[in-house]
């Protein structure tokens, strides 16, 4: 339970640029919210590796957003269903449905469309917000937290060693 | 720009995607094999195994070798074994999530093959055992002699047409196992008798007792001292008698009320008693109906001979129909759709330019191997979305020049295009099938064996909107028997009668639903054998009925006799006591009435005597006064004249 938290604090205290961490987390938002085995996630993977996004932040964020995504599934389903049943969009959906590429993307699934739309819309605001928060943390709180986190890490490691030894 | 782009990132991307592709190529065969084995086993309820699965990419397709589907009822044998299944997949459609198979070849299908290892799979909770001893009338048509068509495990294992045992059930067993209605009624009326006795005892408490009667007698006796010429005493006696009469009338009223109450209780007892008297008749009728064949049953020998076997085939056919039809038509998927929606969302379908179902096998070509030889068939348009292609699943199988028959032709369709108006049908024609050493009886004292014969079978079965409707006609001809009878008269008669029949028809009619199928069997064998066999059978049944009847009567009489005695005694006691009490009070009231009359007459007489005496004295006084007045007048007149 504490390990991800420690890793996250480590990441925040590392030399990584804030935008790299934010980008990693923002990509994680898309992959975590939407069904993993989807075509668009191949593009996300490509962008993640091509852009200088932090992979550790992505992996950590993926785990967190996947759990959050499970809770938000009913909302995604509702949004996707509403969009797919909009009569004004019906022609567009029908056109896409008859196209192999879009069919492969599985856009006609209510949860996939709803989660993709919400995560893409949230991508840029989330990127800037997390960027701002990381900068604020580093400016105002990093020094205070550094000592605390170092002590906490030591304690955690001693605890881990003791629990292994006791087994 | 360089702070945003990581050109080296292309290397892990290529590595990851290549790794995924390699994983697919290396392990896809095992993955598909596991999916077939596990999904198939779950659907069938017994092991489904494949020897090898090969997924090839160019052209895209799958080859499955050595598919074995265990028979869930007999885990040491396979219901179906298929040497090879080959099919190609439309790659572009697969990318769109659709499985479209233009042609599937299913080679060397064999049925009922032995297994090396048991194909049973552990079930979480075993099904509760079915109650034994249920009369067969529930499962086959009315009219079949129920004790005769009970299906045992041993009978199920037999392959031949086994005639069920004609032994009638033991009467002692019937009487021990069957609860008699008479017993229930006797218990009910015993409670009713007790209740009536209690009511009667309560009523007796309210009736005037001996002390009261004695007090009346004392009051009457006290009147004996009354002076017969004393008006005052007589008047007092009359008043006493009137009061006595009034008290008696009140008591007689109480007795009458008690009589009415007692009569109500006795009427209720009578009703229960009449029900008890009827119960033996009902018991007799019920047990005779249940355990002896009726006239129709005696006449319907074909049901007796072929009922079990036909029912076995029907159950087996329906079992596989229930398993396979939903797979071919996809009806089972709809039930799970709602549940899946919550986890994986819902796929919304839009109008397609060229509509194609998510799953479709346009043509399955199959070759089937049986002990009689090979036959071939094809199944067309297998899909769970027939409403898209607007064609039903159809199939046709045929075999020519097979061993032991001239030809076999099966065709049918599963039309689920309109889910509210479904029609599944199958037609079968089997010509000149050679029957060899086919046993009709499993009675040790009766060997009924068709040594050789020819049969022609024609079957038409439909299931429209869940209702079954079908018929099957089998004509058996050129029959040679190997019959022997070692038992009594019935067996001898049956063998002689059968030896004279060289051809007959069997007509089977199917109705009802999958859950409650009804099977009716008729045959001209009945008419041919009826005269001789049913006469012997009837004699046996009549004797059995008489014995069962007399035993039931004896058993029920045991219950009724003590009840009858109790009821009669209670009725006599109540009526006798009420009558005696009432008569006694009526007599007393009559005596008092007489006494009242006598006293009244006496009083009137005395009154009249007093009146007469008073009148005479009055007249005498008047006469004296008159004389005195006359004398005085005369004296006055004399004085005046002087």
XYZ file of N, CA and C in Angstrom, chain B residues 383-583:
603
model
N -26.013 -19.235 -37.541
C -25.770 -17.918 -36.937
C -26.736 -17.679 -35.783
N -26.304 -16.842 -34.862
C -27.216 -16.486 -33.772
C -28.026 -15.243 -34.139
N -27.768 -14.703 -35.356
C -28.532 -13.522 -35.793
C -29.185 -13.804 -37.148
N -30.108 -14.798 -37.191
C -30.711 -15.130 -38.490
C -31.547 -13.992 -39.055
N -31.959 -13.058 -38.170
C -32.769 -11.941 -38.662
C -31.974 -11.035 -39.608
N -30.629 -11.117 -39.558
C -29.810 -10.285 -40.444
C -29.724 -10.915 -41.833
N -29.495 -12.227 -41.879
C -29.362 -12.849 -43.208
C -30.716 -13.327 -43.745
N -31.744 -13.267 -42.924
C -33.122 -13.630 -43.300
C -33.208 -15.068 -43.822
N -32.363 -15.937 -43.333
C -32.456 -17.353 -43.705
C -32.340 -18.192 -42.439
N -33.119 -19.275 -42.326
C -33.004 -20.119 -41.128
C -31.788 -21.043 -41.232
N -31.401 -21.595 -40.092
C -30.388 -22.660 -40.117
C -31.059 -23.877 -40.748
N -30.425 -24.464 -41.753
C -31.027 -25.655 -42.367
C -29.977 -26.754 -42.459
N -30.443 -27.968 -42.510
C -29.495 -29.090 -42.588
C -30.105 -30.234 -43.379
N -29.224 -30.985 -44.000
C -29.670 -32.179 -44.719
C -28.552 -33.223 -44.635
N -28.946 -34.435 -44.284
C -27.999 -35.557 -44.223
C -28.588 -36.707 -45.039
N -27.749 -37.399 -45.781
C -28.285 -38.552 -46.505
C -27.199 -39.605 -46.707
N -27.635 -40.837 -46.739
C -26.723 -41.951 -46.971
C -27.366 -42.951 -47.914
N -26.602 -43.439 -48.845
C -27.101 -44.429 -49.815
C -26.285 -45.709 -49.667
N -26.938 -46.811 -49.994
C -26.244 -48.114 -50.009
C -25.475 -48.381 -48.712
N -26.120 -48.098 -47.612
C -25.471 -48.365 -46.334
C -25.765 -49.795 -45.912
N -24.915 -50.300 -45.046
C -25.130 -51.683 -44.606
C -26.395 -51.755 -43.754
N -27.223 -52.734 -44.048
C -28.417 -52.951 -43.230
C -29.560 -52.004 -43.521
N -29.424 -51.170 -44.562
C -30.542 -50.293 -44.952
C -30.313 -49.828 -46.381
N -31.417 -49.419 -47.014
C -31.277 -48.921 -48.391
C -30.867 -47.454 -48.392
N -31.535 -46.650 -47.618
C -31.186 -45.218 -47.588
C -31.660 -44.551 -46.302
N -30.952 -43.487 -45.984
C -31.318 -42.672 -44.817
C -31.292 -41.214 -45.258
N -32.359 -40.506 -44.962
C -32.407 -39.098 -45.371
C -32.986 -38.278 -44.205
N -32.200 -37.309 -43.765
C -32.670 -36.433 -42.669
C -32.539 -34.994 -43.146
N -33.584 -34.226 -42.975
C -33.458 -32.794 -43.290
C -34.320 -31.982 -42.336
N -33.950 -30.740 -42.185
C -34.736 -29.906 -41.273
C -34.252 -28.483 -41.267
N -34.882 -27.688 -40.436
C -34.449 -26.283 -40.311
C -34.781 -25.759 -38.912
N -34.033 -24.767 -38.514
C -34.291 -24.074 -37.248
C -34.543 -22.616 -37.612
N -35.802 -22.260 -37.702
C -36.160 -20.926 -38.186
C -36.420 -20.000 -36.995
N -35.435 -19.177 -36.667
C -35.570 -18.223 -35.556
C -35.420 -16.798 -36.076
N -35.799 -16.583 -37.351
C -35.676 -15.238 -37.940
C -36.539 -14.264 -37.154
N -37.777 -14.684 -36.897
C -38.659 -13.896 -36.035
C -38.691 -14.602 -34.679
N -38.058 -13.987 -33.682
C -37.924 -14.648 -32.376
C -39.278 -14.930 -31.723
N -40.310 -14.199 -32.167
C -41.635 -14.421 -31.575
C -42.413 -15.500 -32.320
N -41.885 -15.917 -33.442
C -42.594 -16.928 -34.226
C -41.564 -17.917 -34.766
N -41.105 -18.795 -33.874
C -40.029 -19.719 -34.258
C -40.595 -21.055 -34.721
N -39.846 -21.679 -35.611
C -40.260 -23.000 -36.099
C -39.011 -23.854 -36.314
N -38.924 -24.944 -35.562
C -37.852 -25.915 -35.763
C -38.504 -27.185 -36.291
N -37.943 -27.757 -37.337
C -38.553 -28.990 -37.839
C -37.492 -29.938 -38.371
N -37.790 -31.213 -38.243
C -36.895 -32.239 -38.786
C -37.730 -33.360 -39.402
N -37.305 -33.789 -40.595
C -37.955 -34.910 -41.280
C -36.914 -36.009 -41.464
N -37.349 -37.249 -41.284
C -36.416 -38.357 -41.478
C -37.093 -39.494 -42.234
N -36.387 -40.048 -43.217
C -36.876 -41.227 -43.932
C -35.792 -42.296 -43.909
N -36.160 -43.447 -43.400
C -35.220 -44.565 -43.336
C -35.890 -45.733 -44.058
N -35.289 -46.180 -45.159
C -35.979 -47.213 -45.946
C -35.257 -48.555 -45.859
N -36.082 -49.570 -45.737
C -35.627 -50.978 -45.732
C -34.465 -51.200 -44.752
N -34.695 -50.786 -43.542
C -33.712 -51.043 -42.471
C -33.881 -52.487 -42.006
N -32.761 -53.216 -41.973
C -32.840 -54.636 -41.609
C -32.759 -54.783 -40.089
N -33.829 -55.318 -39.541
C -33.867 -55.547 -38.092
C -33.337 -56.961 -37.838
N -32.442 -57.105 -36.885
C -31.883 -58.439 -36.604
C -31.840 -58.664 -35.103
N -32.311 -59.825 -34.670
C -32.286 -60.252 -33.253
C -32.719 -59.111 -32.338
N -33.931 -58.704 -32.536
C -34.453 -57.583 -31.742
C -35.425 -58.120 -30.693
N -35.054 -57.957 -29.436
C -35.867 -58.525 -28.360
C -37.001 -57.576 -27.972
N -38.181 -58.152 -27.786
C -39.342 -57.341 -27.390
C -39.687 -57.534 -25.921
N -39.018 -58.482 -25.272
C -39.414 -58.802 -23.904
C -38.190 -59.024 -23.036
N -38.282 -58.589 -21.783
C -37.214 -58.911 -20.837
C -37.731 -59.820 -19.725
N -38.897 -60.419 -19.996
C -39.483 -61.349 -19.042
C -38.740 -62.689 -19.159
N -38.181 -63.222 -18.045
C -37.431 -64.485 -18.157
C -38.295 -65.648 -18.648
N -39.596 -65.527 -18.432
C -40.488 -66.613 -18.868
C -41.038 -66.396 -20.273
N -40.585 -65.347 -20.913
C -41.147 -65.037 -22.228
C -40.053 -64.500 -23.142
N -39.700 -65.302 -24.161
C -38.721 -64.824 -25.134
C -39.461 -64.387 -26.389
N -39.492 -63.087 -26.608
C -40.123 -62.546 -27.823
C -39.025 -61.849 -28.609
N -38.558 -62.499 -29.652
C -37.429 -61.940 -30.408
C -37.771 -61.901 -31.895
N -37.586 -60.696 -32.490
C -37.693 -60.602 -33.953
C -36.338 -61.034 -34.500
N -36.298 -62.207 -35.091
C -35.033 -62.743 -35.587
C -34.556 -61.934 -36.794
N -35.480 -61.642 -37.700
C -35.141 -60.780 -38.835
C -36.407 -60.107 -39.335
N -36.232 -58.881 -39.846
C -37.389 -58.138 -40.391
C -36.864 -56.943 -41.167
N -37.763 -56.325 -41.902
C -37.418 -55.089 -42.616
C -38.300 -53.972 -42.078
N -37.709 -52.787 -41.930
C -38.571 -51.681 -41.448
C -38.366 -50.439 -42.307
N -39.462 -49.721 -42.498
C -39.434 -48.409 -43.170
C -39.929 -47.382 -42.186
N -39.151 -46.344 -41.988
C -39.513 -45.330 -40.972
C -39.641 -43.968 -41.624
N -40.685 -43.260 -41.224
C -40.899 -41.896 -41.712
C -41.260 -41.039 -40.498
N -40.477 -39.990 -40.275
C -40.697 -39.170 -39.067
C -40.798 -37.696 -39.446
N -41.764 -37.011 -38.853
C -41.924 -35.557 -39.046
C -42.112 -34.940 -37.661
N -41.198 -34.089 -37.242
C -41.334 -33.432 -35.927
C -41.184 -31.921 -36.096
N -42.086 -31.178 -35.463
C -42.009 -29.710 -35.503
C -42.072 -29.159 -34.088
N -41.447 -28.028 -33.913
C -41.610 -27.293 -32.647
C -41.885 -25.848 -33.030
N -43.157 -25.476 -32.947
C -43.535 -24.104 -33.323
C -43.848 -23.323 -32.053
N -43.112 -22.252 -31.856
C -43.291 -21.382 -30.675
C -43.327 -22.188 -29.375
N -42.458 -23.178 -29.297
C -42.328 -23.945 -28.055
C -43.222 -25.164 -27.980
N -44.209 -25.301 -28.871
C -45.124 -26.446 -28.810
C -44.646 -27.546 -29.767
N -44.520 -28.744 -29.219
C -44.063 -29.874 -30.024
C -45.227 -30.514 -30.771
N -44.938 -30.944 -31.977
C -45.964 -31.636 -32.754
C -45.228 -32.559 -33.713
N -45.539 -33.829 -33.653
C -44.822 -34.716 -34.566
C -45.443 -36.095 -34.653
N -45.064 -36.799 -35.678
C -45.508 -38.181 -35.787
C -44.418 -39.003 -36.451
N -44.426 -40.274 -36.143
C -43.458 -41.190 -36.745
C -44.182 -42.490 -37.082
N -44.000 -42.901 -38.314
C -44.636 -44.150 -38.729
C -43.547 -45.165 -39.065
N -43.644 -46.311 -38.416
C -42.690 -47.395 -38.709
C -43.492 -48.591 -39.228
N -43.121 -49.050 -40.411
C -43.769 -50.253 -40.940
C -42.750 -51.385 -40.872
N -43.089 -52.427 -40.147
C -42.183 -53.575 -40.015
C -42.794 -54.746 -40.779
N -41.989 -55.322 -41.657
C -42.525 -56.410 -42.500
C -41.532 -57.575 -42.573
N -41.982 -58.651 -43.228
C -41.144 -59.860 -43.411
C -40.545 -60.340 -42.087
N -41.384 -60.410 -41.077
C -40.871 -60.725 -39.739
C -40.702 -62.237 -39.554
N -39.542 -62.612 -39.069
C -39.286 -63.984 -38.639
C -38.978 -63.934 -37.138
N -39.681 -64.796 -36.362
C -39.517 -64.738 -34.905
C -38.664 -65.881 -34.376
N -38.172 -65.662 -33.193
C -37.564 -66.744 -32.419
C -38.178 -66.640 -31.016
N -39.449 -67.042 -30.933
C -40.205 -66.833 -29.691
C -40.306 -68.121 -28.873
N -40.241 -67.989 -27.570
C -40.421 -69.135 -26.672
C -41.132 -68.657 -25.409
N -42.035 -69.516 -24.912
C -42.752 -69.157 -23.681
C -42.522 -70.225 -22.639
N -42.096 -69.810 -21.465
C -41.878 -70.792 -20.399
C -42.793 -70.545 -19.226
N -43.685 -69.590 -19.328
C -44.501 -69.219 -18.176
C -45.908 -69.763 -18.260
N -46.851 -68.936 -17.844
C -48.236 -69.379 -17.757
C -49.017 -69.150 -19.026
N -50.326 -69.079 -18.831
C -51.248 -68.995 -19.962
C -51.003 -67.746 -20.809
N -50.797 -66.637 -20.115
C -50.658 -65.364 -20.832
C -49.463 -65.408 -21.798
N -48.335 -65.919 -21.312
C -47.127 -65.980 -22.129
C -47.338 -66.878 -23.354
N -48.002 -68.029 -23.102
C -48.269 -68.967 -24.207
C -49.117 -68.303 -25.282
N -50.158 -67.616 -24.809
C -51.091 -66.966 -25.739
C -50.354 -65.896 -26.545
N -49.492 -65.155 -25.855
C -48.771 -64.065 -26.503
C -47.846 -64.598 -27.604
N -47.135 -65.670 -27.306
C -46.211 -66.245 -28.295
C -46.972 -66.746 -29.514
N -48.062 -67.470 -29.288
C -48.852 -67.983 -30.408
C -49.375 -66.831 -31.262
N -49.865 -65.800 -30.591
C -50.426 -64.659 -31.323
C -49.344 -63.948 -32.140
N -48.182 -63.753 -31.542
C -47.092 -63.065 -32.251
C -46.631 -63.861 -33.468
N -46.567 -65.178 -33.318
C -46.071 -66.007 -34.429
C -46.937 -65.882 -35.680
N -48.191 -65.432 -35.490
C -49.087 -65.285 -36.647
C -49.012 -63.887 -37.273
N -48.242 -62.993 -36.662
C -48.160 -61.628 -37.208
C -46.834 -61.467 -37.952
N -46.909 -61.160 -39.240
C -45.673 -61.043 -40.029
C -45.390 -59.626 -40.484
N -46.307 -58.735 -40.246
C -46.014 -57.319 -40.491
C -46.965 -56.457 -39.649
N -46.495 -55.336 -39.238
C -47.352 -54.405 -38.478
C -46.796 -52.983 -38.565
N -47.655 -52.018 -38.207
C -47.264 -50.597 -38.215
C -47.189 -50.085 -36.780
N -46.266 -49.178 -36.557
C -46.236 -48.469 -35.254
C -46.370 -46.980 -35.568
N -47.348 -46.332 -34.971
C -47.530 -44.880 -35.168
C -47.304 -44.179 -33.839
N -46.374 -43.243 -33.855
C -46.037 -42.503 -32.638
C -46.398 -41.040 -32.831
N -47.063 -40.474 -31.842
C -47.474 -39.064 -31.934
C -46.854 -38.291 -30.777
N -46.243 -37.174 -31.120
C -45.559 -36.348 -30.121
C -46.313 -35.038 -29.945
N -46.457 -34.600 -28.702
C -47.137 -33.316 -28.437
C -46.540 -32.721 -27.158
N -47.082 -31.626 -26.713
C -46.627 -30.998 -25.460
C -45.498 -30.004 -25.698
N -44.612 -29.942 -24.708
C -43.505 -28.988 -24.792
C -42.199 -29.722 -24.470
N -41.090 -29.024 -24.583
C -39.802 -29.661 -24.283
C -39.762 -30.132 -22.840
N -40.360 -29.335 -21.943
C -40.338 -29.664 -20.519
C -41.308 -30.799 -20.210
N -42.476 -30.814 -20.895
C -43.475 -31.864 -20.637
C -43.920 -32.470 -21.962
N -43.057 -33.287 -22.548
C -43.464 -33.880 -23.831
C -44.492 -34.988 -23.608
N -45.425 -35.106 -24.520
C -46.416 -36.180 -24.445
C -46.182 -37.132 -25.609
N -46.190 -38.424 -25.312
C -45.910 -39.412 -26.357
C -47.050 -40.428 -26.388
N -47.621 -40.607 -27.563
C -48.724 -41.557 -27.698
C -48.339 -42.562 -28.780
N -48.550 -43.811 -28.484
C -48.154 -44.850 -29.445
C -49.358 -45.699 -29.811
N -49.555 -45.874 -31.092
C -50.629 -46.742 -31.571
C -50.041 -47.737 -32.576
N -50.645 -48.889 -32.648
C -50.152 -49.874 -33.602
C -51.294 -50.801 -34.001
N -51.248 -51.252 -35.272
C -52.259 -52.232 -35.666
C -51.967 -53.595 -35.035
N -50.825 -53.671 -34.381
C -50.494 -54.877 -33.615
C -51.550 -55.117 -32.534
N -52.050 -53.994 -32.004
C -53.092 -54.094 -30.972
C -54.295 -54.894 -31.487
N -54.751 -54.479 -32.697
C -55.940 -55.151 -33.248
C -55.657 -56.624 -33.534
N -54.463 -56.877 -34.048
C -54.141 -58.253 -34.427
C -53.995 -59.168 -33.206
N -53.400 -58.584 -32.166
C -53.179 -59.412 -30.980
C -54.299 -59.304 -29.964
N -55.084 -58.260 -30.146
C -56.039 -57.882 -29.112
C -56.952 -59.029 -28.696
N -57.519 -59.683 -29.710
C -58.536 -60.686 -29.436
C -58.004 -61.780 -28.507
N -56.834 -62.304 -28.897
C -56.300 -63.422 -28.119
C -55.604 -62.955 -26.838
N -54.776 -61.924 -27.008
C -53.953 -61.511 -25.868
C -54.774 -60.802 -24.801
N -55.607 -59.890 -25.276
C -56.330 -59.113 -24.262
C -57.319 -59.978 -23.494
N -57.846 -61.044 -24.142
C -58.747 -61.942 -23.420
C -57.990 -62.593 -22.256
N -56.775 -63.095 -22.574
C -55.964 -63.720 -21.520
C -55.537 -62.686 -20.490
N -55.158 -61.531 -21.026
C -54.705 -60.457 -20.141
C -55.835 -60.001 -19.219
N -57.029 -59.885 -19.834
C -58.198 -59.452 -19.057
C -58.540 -60.437 -17.953
N -58.428 -61.737 -18.278
C -58.726 -62.747 -17.250
C -57.777 -62.553 -16.065
N -56.514 -62.322 -16.400
C -55.515 -62.149 -15.350
C -55.790 -60.876 -14.544
N -56.105 -59.841 -15.274
C -56.360 -58.566 -14.609
C -57.613 -58.643 -13.739
N -58.676 -59.323 -14.264
C -59.926 -59.437 -13.504
C -59.681 -60.161 -12.176
N -58.898 -61.212 -12.264
C -58.591 -61.984 -11.057
C -57.829 -61.102 -10.055
N -56.884 -60.369 -10.615
C -56.069 -59.481 -9.778
C -56.945 -58.403 -9.147
N -57.858 -57.874 -9.980
C -58.757 -56.814 -9.487
C -59.622 -57.324 -8.344
N -60.164 -58.564 -8.539
C -61.022 -59.143 -7.502
C -60.265 -59.285 -6.183
N -59.039 -59.785 -6.322
C -58.241 -59.989 -5.110
C -57.926 -58.650 -4.433
N -57.532 -57.688 -5.269
C -57.210 -56.362 -4.735
C -58.449 -55.744 -4.083
N -59.591 -55.935 -4.755
C -60.866 -55.421 -4.263
C -61.202 -56.003 -2.892
N -61.103 -57.337 -2.790
C -61.487 -57.965 -1.523
C -60.511 -57.608 -0.403
N -59.227 -57.468 -0.767
C -58.239 -57.094 0.253
C -58.465 -55.661 0.741
N -58.822 -54.803 -0.213
C -59.094 -53.401 0.184
C -60.334 -53.372 1.077
N -61.366 -54.161 0.685
C -62.606 -54.195 1.481
C -62.321 -54.674 2.903
N -61.502 -55.761 2.990
C -61.167 -56.303 4.316
C -60.421 -55.261 5.143
N -59.476 -54.579 4.462
C -58.664 -53.581 5.182
C -59.522 -52.417 5.649
N -60.441 -51.992 4.791
C -61.255 -50.825 5.149
C -62.330 -51.202 6.172
N -62.839 -52.471 6.096
C -63.869 -52.903 7.041
C -63.318 -52.864 8.465
N -62.019 -53.167 8.593
C -61.367 -53.102 9.907
C -61.457 -51.705 10.488
N -61.374 -50.736 9.606
C -61.436 -49.343 10.060
C -62.872 -48.934 10.382
N -63.804 -49.450 9.543
C -65.186 -48.970 9.647
C -65.938 -49.612 10.803
N -65.724 -50.931 11.025
C -66.537 -51.677 11.999
C -66.575 -51.009 13.377
N -65.436 -50.708 13.997
C -65.511 -50.075 15.333
C -66.185 -48.709 15.299
N -65.981 -47.995 14.205
C -66.602 -46.670 14.098
C -68.123 -46.823 14.022
N -68.552 -47.792 13.208
C -69.983 -48.018 13.044
C -70.615 -48.315 14.407
N -69.982 -49.214 15.204
C -70.491 -49.587 16.530
C -70.574 -48.362 17.439
N -69.506 -47.546 17.406
C -69.478 -46.349 18.271
C -70.584 -45.380 17.907
N -70.744 -45.178 16.611
C -71.761 -44.205 16.154
C -73.154 -44.682 16.560
N -73.429 -45.974 16.316
C -74.757 -46.519 16.630
C -75.043 -46.430 18.134
N -74.019 -46.765 18.939
C -74.199 -46.748 20.395
C -74.501 -45.334 20.870
N -73.739 -44.406 20.361
C -73.914 -43.008 20.768
C -75.302 -42.506 20.388
N -75.698 -42.824 19.147
C -77.011 -42.382 18.678
C -78.116 -42.974 19.567
N -78.042 -44.314 19.845
C -79.057 -44.994 20.655
C -79.104 -44.401 22.063
N -77.902 -44.196 22.642
C -77.830 -43.639 24.009
C -78.531 -42.288 24.072
N -78.189 -41.444 23.131
C -78.747 -40.081 23.155
C -80.256 -40.120 22.992
N -80.699 -40.868 21.970
C -82.130 -40.873 21.672
C -82.929 -41.523 22.805
N -82.411 -42.642 23.349
C -83.120 -43.347 24.421
C -83.279 -42.444 25.645
N -82.164 -41.829 26.027
C -82.221 -41.006 27.242
C -83.154 -39.804 27.057
N -83.050 -39.187 25.878
C -83.908 -38.018 25.624
C -85.379 -38.403 25.614
N -85.656 -39.546 24.962
C -87.050 -40.000 24.875
C -87.596 -40.308 26.262
N -86.782 -41.043 27.052
C -87.234 -41.448 28.396
C -87.514 -40.222 29.259
N -86.592 -39.269 29.229
C -86.752 -38.056 30.048
C -87.984 -37.282 29.613
N -88.134 -37.148 28.337
C -89.259 -36.368 27.826
C -90.584 -37.057 28.135
N -90.623 -38.414 27.952
C -91.853 -39.174 28.215
C -92.245 -39.043 29.680
